[in-house]
Amino acid sequence: RVRAVMPVYLDPLRFPWTFEIDSLDKPAQKRVKLTKDEEEQAFLYRDRLWFDFKGFLTSYVSGDQVDENLINNRLSQINDANNELVVANLPLCLAMYKSGKFNTFPGIGYEEFLSEAHIKLINSVECFDVSRGFRFSTYACRGILQGLRRLAGKHITKNERNSPLYD
């Protein structure tokens, strides 16, 4: 059984639904699913951090000394918000893998499909716009399935090219 091991370093007062991902030596805990309102708040918080960070960078004149610790602190806050959203939606990757019936491809391993799905989930979190009114899962499912289909398609065409020809 493959489990993601990612620490979550968010403030429980700001994110009441935060949870720690289990290490491999502890028993699995039930993951918390975000409601629509909690998901919207988390994305708005992340977007606000980006907006503040961009304003913070543009406020410096080109000759001013920039405090690297302050920049790293703000970037780590943004990364923590993104990590929280990714970790909360990790079960979506497995659901898309199962629903697409990608386990029928004999040459591609389960881990390769899941790593591709996780990459697409991270990209979806970074590109999602909450102001359009859709749930994140609706947006992410399409991207994850496209990535999985692309990976399967690459494997099929590679095998077709390398297959022996019979006269």
mmCIF file of C-alpha atoms in Angstrom:
data_model
loop_
_atom_site.group_PDB
_atom_site.id
_atom_site.type_symbol
_atom_site.label_atom_id
_atom_site.label_comp_id
_atom_site.label_asym_id
_atom_site.label_seq_id
_atom_site.Cartn_x
_atom_site.Cartn_y
_atom_site.Cartn_z
ATOM 1 C CA ARG A 1 0.000 0.000 0.000
ATOM 2 C CA VAL A 2 1.416 3.346 -1.019
ATOM 3 C CA ARG A 3 0.895 6.290 1.321
ATOM 4 C CA ALA A 4 2.007 9.849 0.896
ATOM 5 C CA VAL A 5 4.236 11.086 3.677
ATOM 6 C CA MET A 6 4.038 14.866 3.677
ATOM 7 C CA PRO A 7 4.170 17.026 6.783
ATOM 8 C CA VAL A 8 1.562 19.741 7.109
ATOM 9 C CA TYR A 9 2.707 22.852 8.974
ATOM 10 C CA LEU A 10 -0.384 25.014 9.076
ATOM 11 C CA ASP A 11 -1.974 26.923 11.889
ATOM 12 C CA PRO A 12 -4.945 24.940 13.241
ATOM 13 C CA LEU A 13 -6.776 28.147 14.135
ATOM 14 C CA ARG A 14 -6.717 29.345 10.548
ATOM 15 C CA PHE A 15 -7.251 25.872 9.092
ATOM 16 C CA PRO A 16 -9.460 23.954 11.538
ATOM 17 C CA TRP A 17 -9.613 20.944 9.207
ATOM 18 C CA THR A 18 -5.832 20.399 9.103
ATOM 19 C CA PHE A 19 -4.471 16.999 9.852
ATOM 20 C CA GLU A 20 -1.151 15.224 9.893
ATOM 21 C CA ILE A 21 -0.403 12.611 7.270
ATOM 22 C CA ASP A 22 0.613 9.398 8.989
ATOM 23 C CA SER A 23 4.116 8.110 8.842
ATOM 24 C CA LEU A 24 4.526 4.514 7.757
ATOM 25 C CA ASP A 25 4.999 3.228 11.310
ATOM 26 C CA LYS A 26 1.670 4.616 12.602
ATOM 27 C CA PRO A 27 -1.782 3.277 11.738
ATOM 28 C CA ALA A 28 -3.698 5.187 9.088
ATOM 29 C CA GLN A 29 -6.045 7.920 10.238
ATOM 30 C CA LYS A 30 -9.185 8.913 8.424
ATOM 31 C CA ARG A 31 -8.604 11.796 6.022
ATOM 32 C CA VAL A 32 -10.748 14.880 6.369
ATOM 33 C CA LYS A 33 -12.722 15.921 3.310
ATOM 34 C CA LEU A 34 -13.137 19.648 2.816
ATOM 35 C CA THR A 35 -16.603 21.073 2.448
ATOM 36 C CA LYS A 36 -17.317 23.517 -0.351
ATOM 37 C CA ASP A 37 -17.058 26.516 2.007
ATOM 38 C CA GLU A 38 -13.808 25.307 3.598
ATOM 39 C CA GLU A 39 -12.327 24.637 0.175
ATOM 40 C CA GLU A 40 -13.332 28.106 -1.019
ATOM 41 C CA GLN A 41 -11.843 29.722 2.108
ATOM 42 C CA ALA A 42 -8.581 27.829 1.643
ATOM 43 C CA PHE A 43 -8.242 28.905 -1.994
ATOM 44 C CA LEU A 44 -9.161 32.500 -1.171
ATOM 45 C CA TYR A 45 -6.553 32.495 1.601
ATOM 46 C CA ARG A 46 -3.949 31.137 -0.826
ATOM 47 C CA ASP A 47 -4.899 33.727 -3.456
ATOM 48 C CA ARG A 48 -4.687 36.495 -0.852
ATOM 49 C CA LEU A 49 -1.187 35.356 0.101
ATOM 50 C CA TRP A 50 -0.134 35.511 -3.568
ATOM 51 C CA PHE A 51 -1.699 38.949 -3.989
ATOM 52 C CA ASP A 52 0.082 40.261 -0.888
ATOM 53 C CA PHE A 53 3.367 38.717 -2.003
ATOM 54 C CA LYS A 54 3.174 40.319 -5.454
ATOM 55 C CA GLY A 55 2.374 43.683 -3.879
ATOM 56 C CA PHE A 56 5.233 43.191 -1.439
ATOM 57 C CA LEU A 57 7.705 42.583 -4.284
ATOM 58 C CA THR A 58 6.524 45.523 -6.366
ATOM 59 C CA SER A 59 6.742 47.874 -3.367
ATOM 60 C CA TYR A 60 10.523 47.638 -3.383
ATOM 61 C CA VAL A 61 12.392 50.082 -5.555
ATOM 62 C CA SER A 62 15.096 48.419 -7.620
ATOM 63 C CA GLY A 63 17.888 49.876 -5.446
ATOM 64 C CA ASP A 64 16.418 48.857 -2.075
ATOM 65 C CA GLN A 65 17.831 46.021 -0.034
ATOM 66 C CA VAL A 66 15.388 43.104 0.101
ATOM 67 C CA ASP A 67 15.177 41.019 3.251
ATOM 68 C CA GLU A 68 15.556 37.404 2.092
ATOM 69 C CA ASN A 69 14.122 36.001 5.322
ATOM 70 C CA LEU A 70 10.915 37.959 4.824
ATOM 71 C CA ILE A 71 10.604 36.742 1.229
ATOM 72 C CA ASN A 72 11.285 33.134 2.263
ATOM 73 C CA ASN A 73 8.724 33.429 5.061
ATOM 74 C CA ARG A 74 6.026 34.635 2.675
ATOM 75 C CA LEU A 75 6.877 31.975 0.102
ATOM 76 C CA SER A 76 6.731 29.276 2.767
ATOM 77 C CA GLN A 77 3.250 30.493 3.773
ATOM 78 C CA ILE A 78 2.124 30.162 0.146
ATOM 79 C CA ASN A 79 3.695 26.712 -0.138
ATOM 80 C CA ASP A 80 2.024 25.612 3.098
ATOM 81 C CA ALA A 81 -1.363 26.723 1.794
ATOM 82 C CA ASN A 82 -0.784 24.849 -1.477
ATOM 83 C CA ASN A 83 0.409 21.748 0.396
ATOM 84 C CA GLU A 84 -2.711 21.786 2.543
ATOM 85 C CA LEU A 85 -4.912 21.797 -0.528
ATOM 86 C CA VAL A 86 -2.893 19.077 -2.262
ATOM 87 C CA VAL A 87 -2.907 16.794 0.771
ATOM 88 C CA ALA A 88 -6.637 17.266 1.297
ATOM 89 C CA ASN A 89 -7.278 16.175 -2.302
ATOM 90 C CA LEU A 90 -4.825 13.260 -2.576
ATOM 91 C CA PRO A 91 -7.616 10.647 -2.536
ATOM 92 C CA LEU A 92 -8.852 12.202 -5.771
ATOM 93 C CA CYS A 93 -5.780 10.827 -7.585
ATOM 94 C CA LEU A 94 -6.541 7.275 -6.547
ATOM 95 C CA ALA A 95 -10.211 7.681 -7.448
ATOM 96 C CA MET A 96 -9.306 8.880 -10.958
ATOM 97 C CA TYR A 97 -6.854 6.002 -11.377
ATOM 98 C CA LYS A 98 -9.552 3.492 -10.446
ATOM 99 C CA SER A 99 -12.332 5.127 -12.469
ATOM 100 C CA GLY A 100 -10.205 5.310 -15.626
ATOM 101 C CA LYS A 101 -9.381 1.580 -15.482
ATOM 102 C CA PHE A 102 -5.699 2.297 -15.933
ATOM 103 C CA ASN A 103 -4.766 -0.915 -14.141
ATOM 104 C CA THR A 104 -5.277 -2.770 -17.432
ATOM 105 C CA PHE A 105 -2.003 -1.420 -18.856
ATOM 106 C CA PRO A 106 0.521 -4.181 -18.150
ATOM 107 C CA GLY A 107 3.697 -2.231 -18.880
ATOM 108 C CA ILE A 108 3.054 0.774 -16.655
ATOM 109 C CA GLY A 109 3.258 0.435 -12.905
ATOM 110 C CA TYR A 110 0.758 1.658 -10.360
ATOM 111 C CA GLU A 111 3.357 4.025 -8.884
ATOM 112 C CA GLU A 112 4.018 5.674 -12.233
ATOM 113 C CA PHE A 113 0.340 6.383 -12.772
ATOM 114 C CA LEU A 114 -0.042 7.774 -9.254
ATOM 115 C CA SER A 115 3.040 9.970 -9.530
ATOM 116 C CA GLU A 116 1.655 11.422 -12.770
ATOM 117 C CA ALA A 117 -1.697 11.972 -11.058
ATOM 118 C CA HIS A 118 0.002 13.730 -8.119
ATOM 119 C CA ILE A 119 1.898 16.030 -10.494
ATOM 120 C CA LYS A 120 -1.344 16.951 -12.253
ATOM 121 C CA LEU A 121 -3.032 17.530 -8.883
ATOM 122 C CA ILE A 122 -0.257 19.945 -7.859
ATOM 123 C CA ASN A 123 -0.600 21.779 -11.191
ATOM 124 C CA SER A 124 -4.360 21.953 -10.714
ATOM 125 C CA VAL A 125 -3.987 23.465 -7.237
ATOM 126 C CA GLU A 126 -1.637 26.127 -8.596
ATOM 127 C CA CYS A 127 -3.907 27.042 -11.539
ATOM 128 C CA PHE A 128 -7.367 26.788 -9.959
ATOM 129 C CA ASP A 129 -9.502 29.939 -9.911
ATOM 130 C CA VAL A 130 -12.084 29.808 -7.129
ATOM 131 C CA SER A 131 -13.966 32.855 -8.458
ATOM 132 C CA ARG A 132 -15.504 30.803 -11.297
ATOM 133 C CA GLY A 133 -17.773 29.035 -8.814
ATOM 134 C CA PHE A 134 -16.789 25.422 -9.495
ATOM 135 C CA ARG A 135 -15.621 22.855 -6.966
ATOM 136 C CA PHE A 136 -11.933 22.047 -7.108
ATOM 137 C CA SER A 137 -12.589 18.346 -7.629
ATOM 138 C CA THR A 138 -14.486 19.144 -10.843
ATOM 139 C CA TYR A 139 -11.496 21.073 -12.140
ATOM 140 C CA ALA A 140 -8.835 18.640 -10.951
ATOM 141 C CA CYS A 141 -10.529 15.460 -12.222
ATOM 142 C CA ARG A 142 -10.234 16.609 -15.793
ATOM 143 C CA GLY A 143 -6.551 17.490 -15.471
ATOM 144 C CA ILE A 144 -5.680 14.261 -13.671
ATOM 145 C CA LEU A 145 -7.515 12.103 -16.213
ATOM 146 C CA GLN A 146 -5.859 13.953 -19.106
ATOM 147 C CA GLY A 147 -2.433 13.320 -17.585
ATOM 148 C CA LEU A 148 -3.165 9.643 -17.010
ATOM 149 C CA ARG A 149 -4.509 9.209 -20.547
ATOM 150 C CA ARG A 150 -1.470 10.979 -21.963
ATOM 151 C CA LEU A 151 0.847 8.658 -20.031
ATOM 152 C CA ALA A 152 -1.051 5.582 -21.232
ATOM 153 C CA GLY A 153 -1.043 6.892 -24.803
ATOM 154 C CA LYS A 154 2.703 7.461 -24.735
ATOM 155 C CA HIS A 155 3.212 3.916 -23.504
ATOM 156 C CA ILE A 156 0.973 2.444 -26.216
ATOM 157 C CA THR A 157 2.678 4.329 -29.053
ATOM 158 C CA LYS A 158 6.111 3.438 -27.669
ATOM 159 C CA ASN A 159 5.187 -0.250 -27.617
ATOM 160 C CA GLU A 160 3.747 -0.063 -31.132
ATOM 161 C CA ARG A 161 7.006 1.401 -32.420
ATOM 162 C CA ASN A 162 9.085 -1.249 -30.692
ATOM 163 C CA SER A 163 6.905 -4.228 -31.586
ATOM 164 C CA PRO A 164 8.405 -6.713 -34.040
ATOM 165 C CA LEU A 165 7.018 -6.688 -37.542
ATOM 166 C CA TYR A 166 5.981 -9.975 -39.110
ATOM 167 C CA ASP A 167 6.248 -10.520 -42.840
#
